[in-house]
Structures are given as C-alpha cells and as structure tokens.
Short mmCIF file of C-alpha atoms and ligand atoms in Angstrom, two decimals:
data_model
loop_
_atom_site.label_atom_id
_atom_site.label_comp_id
_atom_site.label_asym_id
_atom_site.label_seq_id
_atom_site.Cartn_x
_atom_site.Cartn_y
_atom_site.Cartn_z
CA MET A 1 88.35 125.62 109.78
CA PHE A 2 89.60 128.55 107.27
CA THR A 3 88.38 131.24 110.00
CA ASN A 4 90.77 134.14 109.01
CA LYS A 5 92.26 132.25 105.68
CA THR A 6 92.46 133.83 102.27
CA PHE A 7 93.13 131.82 99.54
CA LEU A 8 94.02 132.51 95.76
CA ILE A 9 91.43 130.71 93.39
CA THR A 10 92.95 130.56 89.67
CA GLY A 11 91.20 128.89 86.58
CA ILE A 12 87.32 129.94 87.03
CA ALA A 13 86.24 130.33 83.49
CA ASP A 14 82.38 129.71 84.86
CA GLU A 15 79.98 127.87 87.79
CA ASN A 16 81.02 124.52 86.07
CA SER A 17 85.32 125.23 86.38
CA LEU A 18 86.90 122.87 88.89
CA ALA A 19 88.28 125.37 90.70
CA MET A 20 84.83 126.82 91.38
CA PHE A 21 83.84 123.79 93.53
CA VAL A 22 87.16 124.44 95.71
CA ALA A 23 86.09 127.96 95.96
CA LYS A 24 82.85 127.52 97.23
CA LYS A 25 84.00 124.65 99.64
CA ILE A 26 86.47 127.10 101.18
CA ILE A 27 83.72 129.60 101.65
CA GLU A 28 81.60 126.84 103.29
CA ASN A 29 84.41 126.26 105.85
CA GLY A 30 84.52 129.81 106.86
CA GLY A 31 87.46 130.86 104.69
CA GLN A 32 87.54 133.72 102.21
CA VAL A 33 88.70 133.58 98.44
CA ILE A 34 90.42 136.17 95.72
CA CYS A 35 89.33 134.73 92.01
CA THR A 36 91.30 135.57 89.10
CA GLY A 37 89.81 135.40 85.60
CA LEU A 38 91.07 135.70 81.90
CA GLY A 39 90.03 139.10 80.40
CA VAL A 40 91.29 142.29 78.49
CA SER A 41 93.80 143.68 80.73
CA GLU A 42 95.88 146.75 80.20
CA PHE A 43 99.18 144.79 79.72
CA HIS A 44 97.65 142.76 76.72
CA ASN A 45 99.15 144.79 73.42
CA ASP A 46 97.68 144.52 69.74
CA LEU A 47 94.73 142.15 70.41
CA SER A 48 92.87 141.24 67.72
CA ASP A 49 89.16 142.13 67.91
CA LYS A 50 88.32 138.23 67.68
CA ALA A 51 90.80 137.75 70.57
CA LYS A 52 89.23 140.82 72.53
CA GLN A 53 86.12 139.27 72.11
CA PHE A 54 86.90 136.05 73.31
CA LEU A 55 88.42 137.48 76.24
CA ASN A 56 85.55 140.05 77.27
CA VAL A 57 83.02 136.92 77.11
CA ASN A 58 85.25 134.85 79.05
CA TYR A 59 85.61 137.46 81.71
CA ALA A 60 81.52 137.99 81.41
CA ASP A 61 81.18 134.79 82.46
CA PHE A 62 83.66 134.27 85.22
CA GLN A 63 82.40 137.74 86.69
CA LYS A 64 78.57 136.37 86.82
CA SER A 65 79.71 133.12 87.94
CA VAL A 66 81.85 134.34 90.61
CA LYS A 67 78.82 136.79 91.59
CA ASN A 68 76.10 134.02 91.67
CA GLU A 69 78.05 131.35 93.13
CA LEU A 70 80.58 133.19 95.68
CA GLY A 71 78.90 136.49 96.38
CA ASN A 72 81.13 139.59 96.95
CA SER A 73 84.37 137.62 96.69
CA GLN A 74 87.20 140.06 95.18
CA THR A 75 88.13 139.45 91.11
CA GLU A 76 90.82 140.19 89.17
CA ILE A 77 92.07 140.02 85.56
CA LEU A 78 95.16 137.46 85.57
CA ASP A 79 96.60 136.12 82.18
CA VAL A 80 99.83 134.32 83.34
CA THR A 81 101.57 134.47 80.01
CA LEU A 82 101.88 138.58 80.75
CA GLU A 83 104.32 138.69 83.44
CA ALA A 84 103.36 142.34 83.80
CA ASN A 85 100.01 141.40 84.54
CA VAL A 86 100.90 138.64 87.03
CA ASP A 87 103.22 141.49 88.86
CA SER A 88 101.04 144.14 88.99
CA PHE A 89 98.17 141.74 90.23
CA ALA A 90 100.50 140.87 93.43
CA LYS A 91 101.36 144.36 94.09
CA LYS A 92 97.76 145.23 94.26
CA LEU A 93 97.27 142.48 96.95
CA LYS A 94 100.55 143.97 98.74
CA ASP A 95 98.95 147.67 98.60
CA ASN A 96 95.70 146.48 99.99
CA ASN A 97 97.50 144.46 103.09
CA ILE A 98 96.46 141.00 101.97
CA LYS A 99 98.23 138.04 102.88
CA ILE A 100 97.34 134.73 101.21
CA ASP A 101 97.30 131.15 102.82
CA GLY A 102 97.52 129.39 99.56
CA PHE A 103 96.46 128.69 96.30
CA LEU A 104 94.81 126.87 93.72
CA HIS A 105 96.92 126.23 90.08
CA ALA A 106 93.56 125.30 87.84
CA ILE A 107 95.19 126.74 84.67
CA ALA A 108 95.40 124.80 81.55
CA MET A 109 95.67 125.86 77.71
CA ASP A 110 96.64 123.44 74.76
CA LYS A 111 96.03 124.78 71.39
CA THR A 112 96.99 121.39 69.72
CA ILE A 113 93.59 119.94 70.84
CA ARG A 114 90.88 121.20 68.85
CA GLN A 115 86.91 120.04 68.88
CA LYS A 116 88.23 116.81 70.47
CA VAL A 117 91.06 116.06 68.08
CA VAL A 118 94.48 115.85 69.36
CA LYS A 119 97.53 116.43 67.23
CA PRO A 120 100.03 113.66 67.01
CA ILE A 121 103.27 114.63 69.22
CA LEU A 122 105.27 114.39 65.89
CA ASP A 123 103.45 117.33 64.60
CA VAL A 124 103.64 119.83 67.47
CA THR A 125 105.31 122.97 66.85
CA LYS A 126 107.98 124.35 68.99
CA GLU A 127 105.55 127.31 69.77
CA GLU A 128 102.44 124.84 70.44
CA PHE A 129 104.71 122.96 72.62
CA CYS A 130 106.11 126.13 74.39
CA ASP A 131 102.78 128.13 74.65
CA THR A 132 101.09 124.97 76.46
CA MET A 133 104.13 124.53 78.91
CA GLU A 134 104.18 128.25 79.77
CA VAL A 135 100.47 128.20 80.30
CA SER A 136 99.85 124.86 82.13
CA ALA A 137 103.11 124.08 83.98
CA TYR A 138 105.80 127.27 84.14
CA SER A 139 102.78 129.40 85.36
CA LEU A 140 102.78 127.63 88.75
CA ILE A 141 106.59 128.79 89.14
CA ARG A 142 105.31 132.51 87.59
CA ILE A 143 102.46 132.73 90.06
CA ALA A 144 104.39 131.68 93.45
CA GLN A 145 107.19 133.88 92.19
CA TYR A 146 105.19 136.87 92.70
CA LEU A 147 103.42 136.14 95.45
CA TYR A 148 106.56 135.78 97.43
CA LYS A 149 108.19 138.65 95.60
CA TYR A 150 105.60 140.68 97.33
CA ASP A 151 105.83 138.59 100.75
CA LEU A 152 102.24 137.88 100.50
CA ILE A 153 102.70 134.01 101.28
CA GLN A 154 101.99 133.26 104.75
CA PRO A 155 103.92 130.73 106.88
CA ASN A 156 102.65 126.95 106.32
CA SER A 157 100.78 127.78 103.19
CA SER A 158 99.21 125.17 101.02
CA ILE A 159 99.42 125.29 97.05
CA CYS A 160 97.57 123.15 95.01
CA SER A 161 97.77 122.32 91.43
CA LEU A 162 95.24 120.06 89.15
CA SER A 163 96.80 117.07 86.78
CA TYR A 164 95.92 114.35 85.11
CA ILE A 165 97.18 110.66 84.96
CA ALA A 166 98.16 111.40 81.42
CA ALA A 167 101.38 112.99 83.01
CA ALA A 168 102.68 109.18 83.64
CA LYS A 169 101.06 107.08 81.31
CA VAL A 170 99.53 107.34 78.05
CA THR A 171 95.87 107.19 78.44
CA PHE A 172 93.04 105.77 76.15
CA HIS A 173 92.34 109.04 74.92
CA PRO A 174 95.23 110.57 72.99
CA TYR A 175 96.22 113.49 75.41
CA ARG A 176 99.97 114.13 73.85
CA ASN A 177 101.06 117.67 74.04
CA MET A 178 99.26 118.40 77.39
CA SER A 179 100.93 115.26 78.77
CA ILE A 180 104.05 116.39 78.96
CA ALA A 181 103.05 120.17 80.09
CA LYS A 182 101.15 118.12 83.09
CA ALA A 183 104.13 115.85 83.71
CA ALA A 184 106.14 119.43 84.35
CA LEU A 185 103.47 120.82 86.01
CA GLU A 186 103.90 117.80 88.48
CA ARG A 187 107.73 117.90 88.63
CA ILE A 188 107.37 121.96 89.57
CA THR A 189 105.39 120.61 92.25
CA ILE A 190 107.74 118.65 93.69
CA GLU A 191 110.85 120.96 93.44
CA LEU A 192 108.60 123.83 95.01
CA ALA A 193 107.46 121.43 97.89
CA ASP A 194 111.46 121.16 98.71
CA GLU A 195 112.15 124.68 98.26
CA LEU A 196 109.43 126.70 99.82
CA GLY A 197 108.68 124.12 102.60
CA ARG A 198 112.13 125.10 103.91
CA LYS A 199 111.58 128.65 102.76
CA ASN A 200 108.60 129.11 104.98
CA GLY A 201 106.95 126.05 105.91
CA THR A 202 104.52 126.19 102.62
CA ARG A 203 103.00 122.76 101.34
CA VAL A 204 102.96 121.95 97.82
CA ASN A 205 100.96 119.36 96.04
CA ALA A 206 99.04 117.73 92.94
CA ILE A 207 95.93 115.95 92.33
CA ARG A 208 95.41 113.86 89.76
CA PHE A 209 91.36 113.83 88.76
CA SER A 210 89.16 111.83 86.84
CA PRO A 211 87.90 113.06 83.51
CA TYR A 212 85.26 115.78 83.93
CA MET A 213 83.01 117.03 80.99
CA GLY A 214 81.39 119.57 82.63
CA SER A 215 83.89 122.62 82.32
CA LYS A 216 84.77 124.10 79.00
CA ALA A 217 88.43 122.87 78.88
CA GLY A 218 86.79 119.12 79.83
CA ASN A 219 84.09 119.63 77.21
CA ALA A 220 86.40 121.01 74.56
CA THR A 221 88.69 118.25 75.11
CA LEU A 222 86.94 114.83 75.97
CA ASN A 223 84.40 112.29 74.47
CA GLN A 224 81.51 111.15 76.34
CA SER A 225 83.43 107.45 75.56
CA ASP A 226 86.40 108.77 77.43
CA PHE A 227 84.78 109.57 80.38
CA ASP A 228 82.49 106.29 80.42
CA THR A 229 85.57 104.25 79.87
CA ALA A 230 87.38 105.87 82.91
CA ASP A 231 84.11 105.29 84.93
CA LYS A 232 83.94 101.71 83.88
CA LEU A 233 87.59 100.82 84.34
CA SER A 234 87.53 102.69 87.98
CA PRO A 235 86.96 100.53 90.77
CA LEU A 236 84.71 103.49 92.29
CA GLY A 237 84.01 105.03 89.31
CA ASN A 238 85.04 108.44 88.24
CA ALA A 239 85.56 110.94 90.75
CA THR A 240 83.34 114.07 91.15
CA PRO A 241 84.26 117.69 91.33
CA ASP A 242 83.03 117.48 95.02
CA ASP A 243 85.32 114.70 95.61
CA LEU A 244 88.17 116.74 94.03
CA ALA A 245 87.21 119.98 96.37
CA ASN A 246 87.16 117.99 99.52
CA GLU A 247 90.59 116.75 98.61
CA VAL A 248 92.08 120.31 98.26
CA ILE A 249 90.43 120.99 101.26
CA HIS A 250 92.16 118.87 103.07
CA LEU A 251 95.40 119.79 101.39
CA PHE A 252 94.59 123.10 102.41
CA ARG A 253 93.81 122.44 106.22
CA PRO A 254 96.17 124.52 108.41
CA ASN A 255 99.31 122.73 109.89
CA GLY A 256 98.92 119.56 107.55
CA ARG A 257 102.16 117.76 106.74
CA ILE A 258 101.60 116.69 103.19
CA THR A 259 103.66 117.95 100.73
CA GLY A 260 105.65 117.24 97.56
CA GLU A 261 102.73 114.55 96.45
CA ILE A 262 101.07 113.81 93.29
CA ARG A 263 97.70 112.61 94.80
CA HIS A 264 94.83 110.58 92.77
CA VAL A 265 91.07 111.55 93.15
CA ASP A 266 90.35 109.44 90.32
CA GLY A 267 88.17 106.43 91.97
CA GLY A 268 91.03 104.16 91.95
CA TYR A 269 91.91 104.46 88.02
CA ASN A 270 95.47 104.64 88.60
CA ILE A 271 95.39 101.30 89.89
CA MET A 272 94.49 99.71 86.81
CA GLY A 273 96.76 97.86 84.55
N1 LIG B 301 88.28 118.75 83.25
C1 LIG B 301 88.85 117.27 83.55
O1 LIG B 301 88.34 116.62 82.80
C2 LIG B 301 90.17 117.51 83.97
C3 LIG B 301 90.68 116.53 84.48
C4 LIG B 301 92.04 116.27 85.26
C5 LIG B 301 92.61 117.60 85.77
N2 LIG B 301 92.13 118.71 84.88
C6 LIG B 301 92.73 120.00 85.18
O2 LIG B 301 91.96 121.08 86.11
C7 LIG B 301 92.40 122.34 85.45
C8 LIG B 301 91.02 123.15 85.60
O3 LIG B 301 90.27 122.73 84.42
P1 LIG B 301 88.61 122.88 84.51
O4 LIG B 301 88.13 121.43 83.77
O5 LIG B 301 88.09 123.06 85.33
O6 LIG B 301 88.41 123.64 82.91
P2 LIG B 301 88.08 125.40 82.88
O7 LIG B 301 88.07 125.57 81.40
O8 LIG B 301 86.96 125.60 83.83
O9 LIG B 301 89.49 125.58 83.46
C9 LIG B 301 90.89 125.72 82.72
C10 LIG B 301 91.30 127.31 83.13
O10 LIG B 301 92.01 128.24 82.64
C11 LIG B 301 92.21 129.22 82.25
N3 LIG B 301 93.64 129.84 81.61
C12 LIG B 301 93.78 129.33 80.35
N4 LIG B 301 94.66 130.08 79.79
C13 LIG B 301 95.22 130.95 81.13
C14 LIG B 301 96.09 132.20 80.77
N5 LIG B 301 96.81 132.34 80.03
N6 LIG B 301 96.00 132.70 82.18
C15 LIG B 301 94.98 132.44 83.49
N7 LIG B 301 94.21 131.77 83.09
C16 LIG B 301 94.07 130.85 81.89
C17 LIG B 301 91.09 129.57 81.65
O11 LIG B 301 90.53 130.76 81.85
C18 LIG B 301 90.04 128.48 82.78
O12 LIG B 301 89.71 128.95 83.88
C19 LIG B 301 92.70 122.53 84.55
O13 LIG B 301 94.51 122.42 84.83
C20 LIG B 301 92.97 120.99 83.89
O14 LIG B 301 93.75 120.67 83.06
C21 LIG B 301 91.04 118.75 84.34
#
C-alpha cells in the first residue's frame, strides 16, 4: 500500500511510544519512515549538565529502539521548540532529495503534570501555559511550515496528530493545562485541513486515543485506576496502540478523502455521558 511512500514519524521516545506502533505498520505495509527524536543538537544553547544528560539518555533510547524495531530507518534529532533545528532538519531532507507523503505528530509535554499530580489550572503560570502550547500544539504548524518551505510535501499527502478526549471534556483524571493544548492542536488540525487541502490536496486529521500507560508520557501522567475506569466505561474497552496504528494507516492511505476530522479510537468511550 505504501510502496515508494515516505512518512515522517515524530514522537518516538522508545519502543513503547505510540509513534513506534505507527512506524512499524508503515514499514509492514511497504513504506519508509524517517524518525525524529529529542537529543542534544548544535542548536541548543546553555544546556545544564542535567538537561544534557536527559537529552543524551533520551536520544540513546530513541536510537536503540528504532534500530531494534525499524532496522535501518533514518533517524534525526528534532526539538520542535528550536526553530533553527526544524529549519535545518527540513533543509537536510531537501538537500537529500527526500519527499514526504505525510507525517505523524505524536509530541506532547506538560511540566504542570509531575509524578501523576496535576496542577490546578488556576495555578498555571504563563510560562508553563506557553511551553505546553508550543511543544504540544504550535509544533504542528511549525513542522508543516518548514516541510512546505522546502517543498517536501507531496501532493495528496496525509498528516495525523494524536489527541485526547480531554480536549473537549473534563475527564475523570484531571488533565488541565494539557487539555487546552490538545484543544488547540485539534483546532490547528481543522484550519490546516482547509489550507493544505486547497494548497496541494494534503489531508490533516487528529485521533483521540484511549489512555495508554505503556509510554513514557502515559506512565508519567496516568494512574492504573484512570486506565481501568476508561476501560470499564468504554463499550469495547480501551483501544490498543495497534488499533491506533491501524487508524493512522487508514488515514495515511493514498488518495483518501477524509480531512479535518477529529476521530476517536477509544473503544467508544466518547459516547458515554
Ligand atoms: N499515552 C496516552 O495515554 C495518550 C493518549 C492519547 C494521546 N496521546 C498522545 O500521543 C502522543 C505520543 O505520546 P506517547 O503516549 O506515545 O508518549 P511518548 O512519551 O512515547 O511520546 C511523547 C513524545 O514527545 C516528544 N517530545 C516532547 N517534547 C518534545 C520537543 N520539544 N521536541 C520534539 N519532541 C518532543 C518526546 O521526545 C516523546 O517522543 C502525545 O501527543 C500524547 O499526548 C497519548
């Protein structure tokens, strides 16, 4: 299905990242992936030793998991908060004559969630609000901007982001600051669907997925009881990373007509009152 197609996969931290399940399925279906991960880059300034160590461990996990799960797929450092990094990454693809048939946005960060405890929205600082917004929502615009700047996006491509029901509803586990960023991510999805559809036929969609504790982000945020409650309330039980990957693959399929949708892959959780 994806012969001669190349997709950019952001958001792989390790083999348990949701993005990894998508990348594997693209390869299974004959496509190629370029994976980006967080690491120390030439664009970082004044990193503390602690930050450097965090990024180095992160990059080592990323590299190892890609090698183990995806063979010789191309890997690149990409920190979406560093505009020069995004620019240089996209320019490198251009210089190597690479064209992209779409990308997965699977990036989120919120420092107001620490060890599963979430700051009330009333206490969120402007810096915390803007940081979460930049990494988890604006980054979708920034990545698209630079891929278009260097003319890397093929006609009729497909872009997909990962969201969560908390973008629209107050959930039983108190996502607060992140909910706002997810709402913004979904709105950006819709605005881009209009603009990019008209520009070169590119589709842009988002998927709200069930709680998943296997990943670093999920494990840092969710309690087992959150997962179990969603599982019980959902008519089909929680969706799995494999279910999610199947849906992304469906949206990435060439010549689809679905765009500007916020889909649910959540075992039906969203229909419950
Ligand atoms: N785990 C869940 O329960 C769940 C549910 C619904 C949606 N999601 C969404 O799925 C996506 C992937 O999450 P995951 O659960 O696979 O966790 P994960 O920890 O594996 O992935 C999060 C990724 O964000 C990346 N990231 C953070 N800051 C970045 C930056 N400045 N630049 C580039 N990358 C950065 C991390 O490196 C990591 O790869 C996120 O958008 C998350 O909100 C997760």
